[in-house]
PQR file with spaces between the fields and no chain letter, atoms N, CA, C, O and H, PARSE charges and radii, in Angstrom:
ATOM       1  N    MET     1      88.906  146.135   71.717 -0.4000 1.5000
ATOM       2  CA   MET     1      89.643  144.891   71.748 -0.0000 2.0000
ATOM       3  C    MET     1      88.817  143.789   72.408  0.5500 1.7000
ATOM       4  O    MET     1      88.905  142.627   72.010 -0.5500 1.4000
ATOM       5  N    LEU     2      88.019  144.143   73.409 -0.4000 1.5000
ATOM       6  CA   LEU     2      87.224  143.123   74.075 -0.0000 2.0000
ATOM       7  C    LEU     2      86.120  142.567   73.179  0.5500 1.7000
ATOM       8  O    LEU     2      85.608  141.477   73.436 -0.5500 1.4000
ATOM       9  H    LEU     2      87.948  145.087   73.732  0.4000 1.0000
ATOM      10  N    GLU     3      85.747  143.301   72.135 -0.4000 1.5000
ATOM      11  CA   GLU     3      84.747  142.787   71.215 -0.0000 2.0000
ATOM      12  C    GLU     3      85.290  141.587   70.437  0.5500 1.7000
ATOM      13  O    GLU     3      84.538  140.689   70.059 -0.5500 1.4000
ATOM      14  H    GLU     3      86.163  144.186   71.927  0.4000 1.0000
ATOM      15  N    LYS     4      86.600  141.582   70.204 -0.4000 1.5000
ATOM      16  CA   LYS     4      87.212  140.463   69.494 -0.0000 2.0000
ATOM      17  C    LYS     4      87.279  139.208   70.357  0.5500 1.7000
ATOM      18  O    LYS     4      87.219  138.090   69.846 -0.5500 1.4000
ATOM      19  H    LYS     4      87.211  142.312   70.510  0.4000 1.0000
ATOM      20  N    TYR     5      87.402  139.401   71.654 -0.4000 1.5000
ATOM      21  CA   TYR     5      87.620  138.278   72.567 -0.0000 2.0000
ATOM      22  C    TYR     5      86.531  138.251   73.646  0.5500 1.7000
ATOM      23  O    TYR     5      86.775  138.679   74.775 -0.5500 1.4000
ATOM      24  H    TYR     5      87.450  140.309   72.068  0.4000 1.0000
ATOM      25  N    PRO     6      85.358  137.763   73.319 -0.5600 1.5000
ATOM      26  CA   PRO     6      84.290  137.736   74.329  0.2800 2.0000
ATOM      27  C    PRO     6      84.565  136.747   75.460  0.5500 1.7000
ATOM      28  O    PRO     6      83.993  136.854   76.545 -0.5500 1.4000
ATOM      29  N    PHE     7      85.453  135.780   75.192 -0.4000 1.5000
ATOM      30  CA   PHE     7      85.779  134.808   76.241 -0.0000 2.0000
ATOM      31  C    PHE     7      86.455  135.480   77.437  0.5500 1.7000
ATOM      32  O    PHE     7      86.288  135.041   78.575 -0.5500 1.4000
ATOM      33  H    PHE     7      85.918  135.693   74.311  0.4000 1.0000
ATOM      34  N    ILE     8      87.217  136.545   77.179 -0.4000 1.5000
ATOM      35  CA   ILE     8      87.874  137.285   78.261 -0.0000 2.0000
ATOM      36  C    ILE     8      86.835  137.921   79.182  0.5500 1.7000
ATOM      37  O    ILE     8      86.995  137.921   80.402 -0.5500 1.4000
ATOM      38  H    ILE     8      87.353  136.902   76.255  0.4000 1.0000
ATOM      39  N    ILE     9      85.775  138.460   78.593 -0.4000 1.5000
ATOM      40  CA   ILE     9      84.706  139.058   79.410 -0.0000 2.0000
ATOM      41  C    ILE     9      84.052  137.992   80.275  0.5500 1.7000
ATOM      42  O    ILE     9      83.764  138.229   81.448 -0.5500 1.4000
ATOM      43  H    ILE     9      85.645  138.460   77.601  0.4000 1.0000
ATOM      44  N    LEU    10      83.818  136.822   79.700 -0.4000 1.5000
ATOM      45  CA   LEU    10      83.218  135.734   80.484 -0.0000 2.0000
ATOM      46  C    LEU    10      84.127  135.298   81.619  0.5500 1.7000
ATOM      47  O    LEU    10      83.655  135.016   82.721 -0.5500 1.4000
ATOM      48  H    LEU    10      84.052  136.629   78.747  0.4000 1.0000
ATOM      49  N    LEU    11      85.433  135.240   81.360 -0.4000 1.5000
ATOM      50  CA   LEU    11      86.363  134.857   82.425 -0.0000 2.0000
ATOM      51  C    LEU    11      86.400  135.907   83.534  0.5500 1.7000
ATOM      52  O    LEU    11      86.495  135.562   84.711 -0.5500 1.4000
ATOM      53  H    LEU    11      85.817  135.469   80.466  0.4000 1.0000
ATOM      54  N    GLN    12      86.327  137.165   83.170 -0.4000 1.5000
ATOM      55  CA   GLN    12      86.323  138.210   84.193 -0.0000 2.0000
ATOM      56  C    GLN    12      85.043  138.159   85.009  0.5500 1.7000
ATOM      57  O    GLN    12      85.060  138.375   86.221 -0.5500 1.4000
ATOM      58  H    GLN    12      86.250  137.445   82.213  0.4000 1.0000
ATOM      59  N    LYS    13      83.942  137.875   84.344 -0.4000 1.5000
ATOM      60  CA   LYS    13      82.659  137.878   85.025 -0.0000 2.0000
ATOM      61  C    LYS    13      82.437  136.603   85.833  0.5500 1.7000
ATOM      62  O    LYS    13      81.916  136.654   86.947 -0.5500 1.4000
ATOM      63  H    LYS    13      83.928  137.700   83.359  0.4000 1.0000
ATOM      64  N    TYR    14      82.828  135.467   85.276 -0.4000 1.5000
ATOM      65  CA   TYR    14      82.594  134.175   85.920 -0.0000 2.0000
ATOM      66  C    TYR    14      83.904  133.423   86.091  0.5500 1.7000
ATOM      67  O    TYR    14      84.033  132.295   85.615 -0.5500 1.4000
ATOM      68  H    TYR    14      83.251  135.426   84.371  0.4000 1.0000
ATOM      69  N    GLY    15      84.859  134.015   86.749 -0.4000 1.5000
ATOM      70  CA   GLY    15      86.168  133.418   86.908 -0.0000 2.0000
ATOM      71  C    GLY    15      86.178  132.139   87.709  0.5500 1.7000
ATOM      72  O    GLY    15      87.034  131.280   87.496 -0.5500 1.4000
ATOM      73  H    GLY    15      84.755  134.931   87.136  0.4000 1.0000
ATOM      74  N    TYR    16      85.243  131.997   88.623 -0.4000 1.5000
ATOM      75  CA   TYR    16      85.211  130.811   89.459 -0.0000 2.0000
ATOM      76  C    TYR    16      84.853  129.569   88.650  0.5500 1.7000
ATOM      77  O    TYR    16      85.210  128.458   89.042 -0.5500 1.4000
ATOM      78  H    TYR    16      84.547  132.694   88.796  0.4000 1.0000
ATOM      79  N    LEU    17      84.157  129.736   87.530 -0.4000 1.5000
ATOM      80  CA   LEU    17      83.851  128.587   86.679 -0.0000 2.0000
ATOM      81  C    LEU    17      85.120  128.021   86.044  0.5500 1.7000
ATOM      82  O    LEU    17      85.290  126.805   85.961 -0.5500 1.4000
ATOM      83  H    LEU    17      83.867  130.639   87.211  0.4000 1.0000
ATOM      84  N    GLY    18      85.999  128.901   85.600 -0.4000 1.5000
ATOM      85  CA   GLY    18      87.273  128.451   85.045 -0.0000 2.0000
ATOM      86  C    GLY    18      88.124  127.750   86.080  0.5500 1.7000
ATOM      87  O    GLY    18      88.747  126.726   85.800 -0.5500 1.4000
ATOM      88  H    GLY    18      85.861  129.889   85.668  0.4000 1.0000
ATOM      89  N    VAL    19      88.146  128.308   87.279 -0.4000 1.5000
ATOM      90  CA   VAL    19      88.907  127.692   88.367 -0.0000 2.0000
ATOM      91  C    VAL    19      88.324  126.321   88.693  0.5500 1.7000
ATOM      92  O    VAL    19      89.062  125.369   88.943 -0.5500 1.4000
ATOM      93  H    VAL    19      87.640  129.139   87.507  0.4000 1.0000
ATOM      94  N    GLY    20      87.018  126.230   88.688 -0.4000 1.5000
ATOM      95  CA   GLY    20      86.363  124.948   88.957 -0.0000 2.0000
ATOM      96  C    GLY    20      86.681  123.915   87.896  0.5500 1.7000
ATOM      97  O    GLY    20      86.926  122.752   88.219 -0.5500 1.4000
ATOM      98  H    GLY    20      86.418  127.004   88.485  0.4000 1.0000
ATOM      99  N    CYS    21      86.681  124.319   86.635 -0.4000 1.5000
ATOM     100  CA   CYS    21      87.009  123.395   85.543 -0.0000 2.0000
ATOM     101  C    CYS    21      88.448  122.907   85.653  0.5500 1.7000
ATOM     102  O    CYS    21      88.720  121.718   85.481 -0.5500 1.4000
ATOM     103  H    CYS    21      86.483  125.264   86.372  0.4000 1.0000
ATOM     104  N    ILE    22      89.360  123.813   85.937 -0.4000 1.5000
ATOM     105  CA   ILE    22      90.765  123.426   86.087 -0.0000 2.0000
ATOM     106  C    ILE    22      90.937  122.512   87.296  0.5500 1.7000
ATOM     107  O    ILE    22      91.716  121.560   87.249 -0.5500 1.4000
ATOM     108  H    ILE    22      89.140  124.779   86.077  0.4000 1.0000
ATOM     109  N    PHE    23      90.217  122.796   88.376 -0.4000 1.5000
ATOM     110  CA   PHE    23      90.279  121.957   89.575 -0.0000 2.0000
ATOM     111  C    PHE    23      89.799  120.545   89.255  0.5500 1.7000
ATOM     112  O    PHE    23      90.410  119.573   89.697 -0.5500 1.4000
ATOM     113  H    PHE    23      89.584  123.570   88.414  0.4000 1.0000
ATOM     114  N    VAL    24      88.716  120.420   88.496 -0.4000 1.5000
ATOM     115  CA   VAL    24      88.195  119.105   88.115 -0.0000 2.0000
ATOM     116  C    VAL    24      89.206  118.362   87.254  0.5500 1.7000
ATOM     117  O    VAL    24      89.393  117.158   87.432 -0.5500 1.4000
ATOM     118  H    VAL    24      88.219  121.210   88.137  0.4000 1.0000
ATOM     119  N    VAL    25      89.855  119.045   86.334 -0.4000 1.5000
ATOM     120  CA   VAL    25      90.855  118.408   85.477 -0.0000 2.0000
ATOM     121  C    VAL    25      92.027  117.896   86.309  0.5500 1.7000
ATOM     122  O    VAL    25      92.471  116.764   86.119 -0.5500 1.4000
ATOM     123  H    VAL    25      89.703  120.023   86.190  0.4000 1.0000
ATOM     124  N    PHE    26      92.534  118.721   87.233 -0.4000 1.5000
ATOM     125  CA   PHE    26      93.665  118.283   88.049 -0.0000 2.0000
ATOM     126  C    PHE    26      93.294  117.137   88.976  0.5500 1.7000
ATOM     127  O    PHE    26      94.085  116.211   89.156 -0.5500 1.4000
ATOM     128  H    PHE    26      92.173  119.640   87.387  0.4000 1.0000
ATOM     129  N    ILE    27      92.116  117.181   89.560 -0.4000 1.5000
ATOM     130  CA   ILE    27      91.700  116.083   90.438 -0.0000 2.0000
ATOM     131  C    ILE    27      91.549  114.793   89.643  0.5500 1.7000
ATOM     132  O    ILE    27      91.946  113.725   90.111 -0.5500 1.4000
ATOM     133  H    ILE    27      91.473  117.933   89.414  0.4000 1.0000
ATOM     134  N    SER    28      90.979  114.883   88.445 -0.4000 1.5000
ATOM     135  CA   SER    28      90.840  113.668   87.639 -0.0000 2.0000
ATOM     136  C    SER    28      92.204  113.121   87.219  0.5500 1.7000
ATOM     137  O    SER    28      92.401  111.907   87.192 -0.5500 1.4000
ATOM     138  H    SER    28      90.657  115.750   88.065  0.4000 1.0000
ATOM     139  N    LEU    29      93.148  114.009   86.891 -0.4000 1.5000
ATOM     140  CA   LEU    29      94.496  113.536   86.564 -0.0000 2.0000
ATOM     141  C    LEU    29      95.172  112.875   87.761  0.5500 1.7000
ATOM     142  O    LEU    29      95.866  111.870   87.607 -0.5500 1.4000
ATOM     143  H    LEU    29      92.988  114.996   86.913  0.4000 1.0000
ATOM     144  N    LEU    30      94.972  113.431   88.943 -0.4000 1.5000
ATOM     145  CA   LEU    30      95.553  112.820   90.139 -0.0000 2.0000
ATOM     146  C    LEU    30      94.922  111.462   90.429  0.5500 1.7000
ATOM     147  O    LEU    30      95.610  110.540   90.867 -0.5500 1.4000
ATOM     148  H    LEU    30      94.408  114.247   89.068  0.4000 1.0000
ATOM     149  N    LEU    31      93.621  111.334   90.189 -0.4000 1.5000
ATOM     150  CA   LEU    31      92.973  110.032   90.387 -0.0000 2.0000
ATOM     151  C    LEU    31      93.488  108.995   89.391  0.5500 1.7000
ATOM     152  O    LEU    31      93.675  107.832   89.747 -0.5500 1.4000
ATOM     153  H    LEU    31      93.062  112.083   89.834  0.4000 1.0000
ATOM     154  N    VAL    32      93.715  109.410   88.154 -0.4000 1.5000
ATOM     155  CA   VAL    32      94.285  108.490   87.164 -0.0000 2.0000
ATOM     156  C    VAL    32      95.694  108.080   87.570  0.5500 1.7000
ATOM     157  O    VAL    32      96.063  106.912   87.448 -0.5500 1.4000
ATOM     158  H    VAL    32      93.563  110.355   87.865  0.4000 1.0000
ATOM     159  N    MET    33      96.482  109.039   88.054 -0.4000 1.5000
ATOM     160  CA   MET    33      97.840  108.722   88.505 -0.0000 2.0000
ATOM     161  C    MET    33      97.827  107.754   89.680  0.5500 1.7000
ATOM     162  O    MET    33      98.648  106.838   89.738 -0.5500 1.4000
ATOM     163  H    MET    33      96.182  109.988   88.153  0.4000 1.0000
ATOM     164  N    ALA    34      96.900  107.948   90.618 -0.4000 1.5000
ATOM     165  CA   ALA    34      96.805  107.042   91.761 -0.0000 2.0000
ATOM     166  C    ALA    34      96.398  105.646   91.301  0.5500 1.7000
ATOM     167  O    ALA    34      96.887  104.652   91.838 -0.5500 1.4000
ATOM     168  H    ALA    34      96.233  108.692   90.571  0.4000 1.0000
ATOM     169  N    ASN    35      95.516  105.561   90.321 -0.4000 1.5000
ATOM     170  CA   ASN    35      95.094  104.268   89.798 -0.0000 2.0000
ATOM     171  C    ASN    35      96.257  103.556   89.109  0.5500 1.7000
ATOM     172  O    ASN    35      96.438  102.351   89.280 -0.5500 1.4000
ATOM     173  H    ASN    35      95.119  106.369   89.884  0.4000 1.0000
ATOM     174  N    VAL    36      97.044  104.299   88.332 -0.4000 1.5000
ATOM     175  CA   VAL    36      98.210  103.714   87.667 -0.0000 2.0000
ATOM     176  C    VAL    36      99.228  103.255   88.709  0.5500 1.7000
ATOM     177  O    VAL    36      99.815  102.182   88.567 -0.5500 1.4000
ATOM     178  H    VAL    36      96.897  105.279   88.194  0.4000 1.0000
ATOM     179  N    ALA    37      99.442  104.050   89.746 -0.4000 1.5000
ATOM     180  CA   ALA    37     100.407  103.686   90.788 -0.0000 2.0000
ATOM     181  C    ALA    37      99.966  102.421   91.520  0.5500 1.7000
ATOM     182  O    ALA    37     100.792  101.585   91.886 -0.5500 1.4000
ATOM     183  H    ALA    37      98.965  104.922   89.861  0.4000 1.0000
ATOM     184  N    ARG    38      98.674  102.294   91.725 -0.4000 1.5000
ATOM     185  CA   ARG    38      98.157  101.132   92.439 -0.0000 2.0000
ATOM     186  C    ARG    38      98.303   99.860   91.619  0.5500 1.7000
ATOM     187  O    ARG    38      98.473   98.780   92.184 -0.5500 1.4000
ATOM     188  H    ARG    38      98.003  102.973   91.427  0.4000 1.0000
ATOM     189  N    LYS    39      98.240   99.969   90.291 -0.4000 1.5000
ATOM     190  CA   LYS    39      98.276   98.793   89.415 -0.0000 2.0000
ATOM     191  C    LYS    39      99.678   98.352   89.021  0.5500 1.7000
ATOM     192  O    LYS    39      99.817   97.377   88.282 -0.5500 1.4000
ATOM     193  H    LYS    39      98.102  100.846   89.832  0.4000 1.0000
ATOM     194  N    GLN    40     100.703   99.020   89.477 -0.4000 1.5000
ATOM     195  CA   GLN    40     102.068   98.634   89.124 -0.0000 2.0000
ATOM     196  C    GLN    40     102.369   97.258   89.693  0.5500 1.7000
ATOM     197  O    GLN    40     101.963   96.935   90.810 -0.5500 1.4000
ATOM     198  H    GLN    40     100.590   99.812   90.078  0.4000 1.0000
ATOM     199  N    LYS    41     103.084   96.447   88.918 -0.4000 1.5000
ATOM     200  CA   LYS    41     103.352   95.070   89.332 -0.0000 2.0000
ATOM     201  C    LYS    41     104.635   94.937   90.150  0.5500 1.7000
ATOM     202  O    LYS    41     104.709   94.079   91.030 -0.5500 1.4000
ATOM     203  H    LYS    41     103.414   96.709   88.011  0.4000 1.0000
ATOM     204  N    THR    42     105.640   95.758   89.883 -0.4000 1.5000
ATOM     205  CA   THR    42     106.899   95.646   90.612 -0.0000 2.0000
ATOM     206  C    THR    42     106.943   96.690   91.730  0.5500 1.7000
ATOM     207  O    THR    42     106.247   97.704   91.693 -0.5500 1.4000
ATOM     208  H    THR    42     105.580   96.455   89.168  0.4000 1.0000
ATOM     209  N    GLU    43     107.770   96.408   92.705 -0.4000 1.5000
ATOM     210  CA   GLU    43     107.898   97.325   93.851 -0.0000 2.0000
ATOM     211  C    GLU    43     108.514   98.657   93.432  0.5500 1.7000
ATOM     212  O    GLU    43     108.080   99.714   93.890 -0.5500 1.4000
ATOM     213  H    GLU    43     108.336   95.584   92.736  0.4000 1.0000
ATOM     214  N    ILE    44     109.528   98.609   92.560 -0.4000 1.5000
ATOM     215  CA   ILE    44     110.154   99.859   92.133 -0.0000 2.0000
ATOM     216  C    ILE    44     109.176  100.690   91.316  0.5500 1.7000
ATOM     217  O    ILE    44     109.210  101.919   91.383 -0.5500 1.4000
ATOM     218  H    ILE    44     109.881   97.751   92.188  0.4000 1.0000
ATOM     219  N    GLY    45     108.312  100.049   90.552 -0.4000 1.5000
ATOM     220  CA   GLY    45     107.282  100.772   89.803 -0.0000 2.0000
ATOM     221  C    GLY    45     106.281  101.433   90.725  0.5500 1.7000
ATOM     222  O    GLY    45     105.870  102.569   90.492 -0.5500 1.4000
ATOM     223  H    GLY    45     108.284   99.051   90.497  0.4000 1.0000
ATOM     224  N    LYS    46     105.885  100.721   91.778 -0.4000 1.5000
ATOM     225  CA   LYS    46     104.947  101.291   92.755 -0.0000 2.0000
ATOM     226  C    LYS    46     105.563  102.485   93.480  0.5500 1.7000
ATOM     227  O    LYS    46     104.931  103.530   93.633 -0.5500 1.4000
ATOM     228  H    LYS    46     106.219   99.797   91.968  0.4000 1.0000
ATOM     229  N    ILE    47     106.803  102.311   93.921 -0.4000 1.5000
ATOM     230  CA   ILE    47     107.473  103.388   94.654 -0.0000 2.0000
ATOM     231  C    ILE    47     107.630  104.620   93.773  0.5500 1.7000
ATOM     232  O    ILE    47     107.349  105.736   94.209 -0.5500 1.4000
ATOM     233  H    ILE    47     107.317  101.462   93.797  0.4000 1.0000
ATOM     234  N    THR    48     108.077  104.422   92.539 -0.4000 1.5000
ATOM     235  CA   THR    48     108.275  105.538   91.615 -0.0000 2.0000
ATOM     236  C    THR    48     106.957  106.244   91.308  0.5500 1.7000
ATOM     237  O    THR    48     106.890  107.473   91.308 -0.5500 1.4000
ATOM     238  H    THR    48     108.305  103.516   92.185  0.4000 1.0000
ATOM     239  N    ALA    49     105.914  105.463   91.049 -0.4000 1.5000
ATOM     240  CA   ALA    49     104.616  106.055   90.714 -0.0000 2.0000
ATOM     241  C    ALA    49     104.030  106.817   91.899  0.5500 1.7000
ATOM     242  O    ALA    49     103.481  107.905   91.720 -0.5500 1.4000
ATOM     243  H    ALA    49     105.968  104.465   91.049  0.4000 1.0000
ATOM     244  N    TRP    50     104.138  106.265   93.105 -0.4000 1.5000
ATOM     245  CA   TRP    50     103.578  106.965   94.277 -0.0000 2.0000
ATOM     246  C    TRP    50     104.375  108.214   94.622  0.5500 1.7000
ATOM     247  O    TRP    50     103.797  109.228   95.015 -0.5500 1.4000
ATOM     248  H    TRP    50     104.584  105.382   93.250  0.4000 1.0000
ATOM     249  N    ILE    51     105.699  108.154   94.481 -0.4000 1.5000
ATOM     250  CA   ILE    51     106.505  109.345   94.744 -0.0000 2.0000
ATOM     251  C    ILE    51     106.150  110.448   93.754  0.5500 1.7000
ATOM     252  O    ILE    51     106.022  111.610   94.138 -0.5500 1.4000
ATOM     253  H    ILE    51     106.169  107.331   94.162  0.4000 1.0000
ATOM     254  N    THR    52     105.992  110.088   92.482 -0.4000 1.5000
ATOM     255  CA   THR    52     105.589  111.068   91.473 -0.0000 2.0000
ATOM     256  C    THR    52     104.221  111.647   91.805  0.5500 1.7000
ATOM     257  O    THR    52     104.013  112.855   91.689 -0.5500 1.4000
ATOM     258  H    THR    52     106.096  109.144   92.171  0.4000 1.0000
ATOM     259  N    PHE    53     103.301  110.806   92.212 -0.4000 1.5000
ATOM     260  CA   PHE    53     101.962  111.256   92.597 -0.0000 2.0000
ATOM     261  C    PHE    53     102.030  112.262   93.742  0.5500 1.7000
ATOM     262  O    PHE    53     101.386  113.309   93.682 -0.5500 1.4000
ATOM     263  H    PHE    53     103.470  109.824   92.306  0.4000 1.0000
ATOM     264  N    PHE    54     102.801  111.955   94.779 -0.4000 1.5000
ATOM     265  CA   PHE    54     102.882  112.858   95.928 -0.0000 2.0000
ATOM     266  C    PHE    54     103.597  114.162   95.599  0.5500 1.7000
ATOM     267  O    PHE    54     103.220  115.217   96.108 -0.5500 1.4000
ATOM     268  H    PHE    54     103.324  111.104   94.827  0.4000 1.0000
ATOM     269  N    ILE    55     104.617  114.104   94.758 -0.4000 1.5000
ATOM     270  CA   ILE    55     105.313  115.334   94.369 -0.0000 2.0000
ATOM     271  C    ILE    55     104.366  116.268   93.625  0.5500 1.7000
ATOM     272  O    ILE    55     104.311  117.462   93.917 -0.5500 1.4000
ATOM     273  H    ILE    55     104.923  113.247   94.344  0.4000 1.0000
ATOM     274  N    ILE    56     103.624  115.728   92.667 -0.4000 1.5000
ATOM     275  CA   ILE    56     102.690  116.567   91.904 -0.0000 2.0000
ATOM     276  C    ILE    56     101.564  117.075   92.797  0.5500 1.7000
ATOM     277  O    ILE    56     101.124  118.215   92.646 -0.5500 1.4000
ATOM     278  H    ILE    56     103.669  114.757   92.430  0.4000 1.0000
ATOM     279  N    THR    57     101.092  116.246   93.725 -0.4000 1.5000
ATOM     280  CA   THR    57     100.040  116.673   94.646 -0.0000 2.0000
ATOM     281  C    THR    57     100.515  117.816   95.536  0.5500 1.7000
ATOM     282  O    THR    57      99.801  118.805   95.707 -0.5500 1.4000
ATOM     283  H    THR    57     101.449  115.320   93.848  0.4000 1.0000
ATOM     284  N    PHE    58     101.706  117.693   96.101 -0.4000 1.5000
ATOM     285  CA   PHE    58     102.219  118.752   96.970 -0.0000 2.0000
ATOM     286  C    PHE    58     102.518  120.023   96.179  0.5500 1.7000
ATOM     287  O    PHE    58     102.339  121.129   96.690 -0.5500 1.4000
ATOM     288  H    PHE    58     102.286  116.890   95.962  0.4000 1.0000
ATOM     289  N    GLN    59     102.969  119.870   94.941 -0.4000 1.5000
ATOM     290  CA   GLN    59     103.196  121.039   94.088 -0.0000 2.0000
ATOM     291  C    GLN    59     101.879  121.765   93.826  0.5500 1.7000
ATOM     292  O    GLN    59     101.819  122.993   93.889 -0.5500 1.4000
ATOM     293  H    GLN    59     103.114  118.971   94.527  0.4000 1.0000
ATOM     294  N    LEU    60     100.836  121.010   93.535 -0.4000 1.5000
ATOM     295  CA   LEU    60      99.516  121.592   93.294 -0.0000 2.0000
ATOM     296  C    LEU    60      98.982  122.282   94.550  0.5500 1.7000
ATOM     297  O    LEU    60      98.468  123.398   94.474 -0.5500 1.4000
ATOM     298  H    LEU    60     100.885  120.013   93.484  0.4000 1.0000
ATOM     299  N    LEU    61      99.102  121.628   95.693 -0.4000 1.5000
ATOM     300  CA   LEU    61      98.630  122.240   96.937 -0.0000 2.0000
ATOM     301  C    LEU    61      99.439  123.493   97.288  0.5500 1.7000
ATOM     302  O    LEU    61      98.879  124.484   97.754 -0.5500 1.4000
ATOM     303  H    LEU    61      99.519  120.721   95.754  0.4000 1.0000
ATOM     304  N    GLY    62     100.745  123.446   97.064 -0.4000 1.5000
ATOM     305  CA   GLY    62     101.575  124.624   97.316 -0.0000 2.0000
ATOM     306  C    GLY    62     101.187  125.794   96.437  0.5500 1.7000
ATOM     307  O    GLY    62     101.162  126.939   96.888 -0.5500 1.4000
ATOM     308  H    GLY    62     101.200  122.640   96.685  0.4000 1.0000
ATOM     309  N    SER    63     100.883  125.505   95.176 -0.4000 1.5000
ATOM     310  CA   SER    63     100.455  126.578   94.276 -0.0000 2.0000
ATOM     311  C    SER    63      99.129  127.177   94.711  0.5500 1.7000
ATOM     312  O    SER    63      98.956  128.396   94.680 -0.5500 1.4000
ATOM     313  H    SER    63     100.903  124.575   94.810  0.4000 1.0000
ATOM     314  N    ILE    64      98.199  126.336   95.113 -0.4000 1.5000
ATOM     315  CA   ILE    64      96.893  126.819   95.565 -0.0000 2.0000
ATOM     316  C    ILE    64      97.041  127.662   96.827  0.5500 1.7000
ATOM     317  O    ILE    64      96.433  128.727   96.940 -0.5500 1.4000
ATOM     318  H    ILE    64      98.340  125.346   95.139  0.4000 1.0000
ATOM     319  N    ILE    65      97.849  127.190   97.776 -0.4000 1.5000
ATOM     320  CA   ILE    65      98.041  127.916   99.027 -0.0000 2.0000
ATOM     321  C    ILE    65      98.689  129.275   98.777  0.5500 1.7000
ATOM     322  O    ILE    65      98.289  130.275   99.374 -0.5500 1.4000
ATOM     323  H    ILE    65      98.343  126.325   97.684  0.4000 1.0000
ATOM     324  N    CYS    66      99.685  129.314   97.901 -0.4000 1.5000
ATOM     325  CA   CYS    66     100.351  130.586   97.606 -0.0000 2.0000
ATOM     326  C    CYS    66      99.435  131.540   96.853  0.5500 1.7000
ATOM     327  O    CYS    66      99.461  132.746   97.098 -0.5500 1.4000
ATOM     328  H    CYS    66     100.011  128.502   97.416  0.4000 1.0000
ATOM     329  N    ASN    67      98.625  131.011   95.936 -0.4000 1.5000
ATOM     330  CA   ASN    67      97.738  131.882   95.171 -0.0000 2.0000
ATOM     331  C    ASN    67      96.634  132.483   96.035  0.5500 1.7000
ATOM     332  O    ASN    67      96.154  133.580   95.748 -0.5500 1.4000
ATOM     333  H    ASN    67      98.604  130.031   95.737  0.4000 1.0000
ATOM     334  N    PHE    68      96.232  131.786   97.078 -0.4000 1.5000
ATOM     335  CA   PHE    68      95.228  132.342   97.986 -0.0000 2.0000
ATOM     336  C    PHE    68      95.860  133.152   99.105  0.5500 1.7000
ATOM     337  O    PHE    68      95.163  133.601  100.015 -0.5500 1.4000
ATOM     338  H    PHE    68      96.622  130.895   97.311  0.4000 1.0000
ATOM     339  N    LYS    69      97.176  133.342   99.047 -0.4000 1.5000
ATOM     340  CA   LYS    69      97.943  134.190   99.961 -0.0000 2.0000
ATOM     341  C    LYS    69      97.857  133.722  101.420  0.5500 1.7000
ATOM     342  O    LYS    69      97.850  134.535  102.344 -0.5500 1.4000
ATOM     343  H    LYS    69      97.741  132.977   98.308  0.4000 1.0000
ATOM     344  N    PHE    70      97.792  132.400  101.608 -0.4000 1.5000
ATOM     345  CA   PHE    70      97.854  131.875  102.977 -0.0000 2.0000
ATOM     346  C    PHE    70      99.266  131.971  103.526  0.5500 1.7000
ATOM     347  O    PHE    70      99.467  132.232  104.712 -0.5500 1.4000
ATOM     348  H    PHE    70      97.798  131.740  100.857  0.4000 1.0000
ATOM     349  N    PHE    71     100.253  131.757  102.643 -0.4000 1.5000
ATOM     350  CA   PHE    71     101.655  131.901  102.992 -0.0000 2.0000
ATOM     351  C    PHE    71     102.267  132.869  101.999  0.5500 1.7000
ATOM     352  O    PHE    71     101.620  133.275  101.033 -0.5500 1.4000
ATOM     353  H    PHE    71     100.090  131.545  101.680  0.4000 1.0000
ATOM     354  N    GLY    72     103.495  133.230  102.237 -0.4000 1.5000
ATOM     355  CA   GLY    72     104.199  134.055  101.271 -0.0000 2.0000
ATOM     356  C    GLY    72     104.601  133.204  100.070  0.5500 1.7000
ATOM     357  O    GLY    72     104.098  132.097   99.881 -0.5500 1.4000
ATOM     358  H    GLY    72     104.020  132.900  103.022  0.4000 1.0000
ATOM     359  N    GLU    73     105.502  133.732   99.276 -0.4000 1.5000
ATOM     360  CA   GLU    73     105.951  132.972   98.122 -0.0000 2.0000
ATOM     361  C    GLU    73     106.758  131.775   98.572  0.5500 1.7000
ATOM     362  O    GLU    73     107.624  131.874   99.442 -0.5500 1.4000
ATOM     363  H    GLU    73     105.911  134.632   99.430  0.4000 1.0000
ATOM     364  N    MET    74     106.458  130.643   97.964 -0.4000 1.5000
ATOM     365  CA   MET    74     107.193  129.431   98.233 -0.0000 2.0000
ATOM     366  C    MET    74     107.910  129.025   96.959  0.5500 1.7000
ATOM     367  O    MET    74     107.289  128.934   95.899 -0.5500 1.4000
ATOM     368  H    MET    74     105.755  130.563   97.257  0.4000 1.0000
ATOM     369  N    TYR    75     109.175  128.787   97.049 -0.4000 1.5000
ATOM     370  CA   TYR    75     109.947  128.371   95.891 -0.0000 2.0000
ATOM     371  C    TYR    75     110.121  126.868   95.948  0.5500 1.7000
ATOM     372  O    TYR    75     111.050  126.353   96.569 -0.5500 1.4000
ATOM     373  H    TYR    75     109.678  128.861   97.909  0.4000 1.0000
ATOM     374  N    ILE    76     109.212  126.179   95.290 -0.4000 1.5000
ATOM     375  CA   ILE    76     109.237  124.710   95.317 -0.0000 2.0000
ATOM     376  C    ILE    76     109.915  124.231   94.045  0.5500 1.7000
ATOM     377  O    ILE    76     110.056  123.026   93.837 -0.5500 1.4000
ATOM     378  H    ILE    76     108.456  126.597   94.785  0.4000 1.0000
């Protein structure tokens, strides 16, 4: 079965590369969100955009912390 899916072997062997790629994607998305939040013209738009940014950031950090087993399971 592994002959059909060589990408699985690469992920098992070099898993940190996949984690790094996903980390870069999430950081770039967070930077885009922060840029959009900063450019909002109305106060309610700024507040909504920044709250959304912080919620997604804390969700991402909570997932990372739980996956590295720093804390137990967190139900966010």
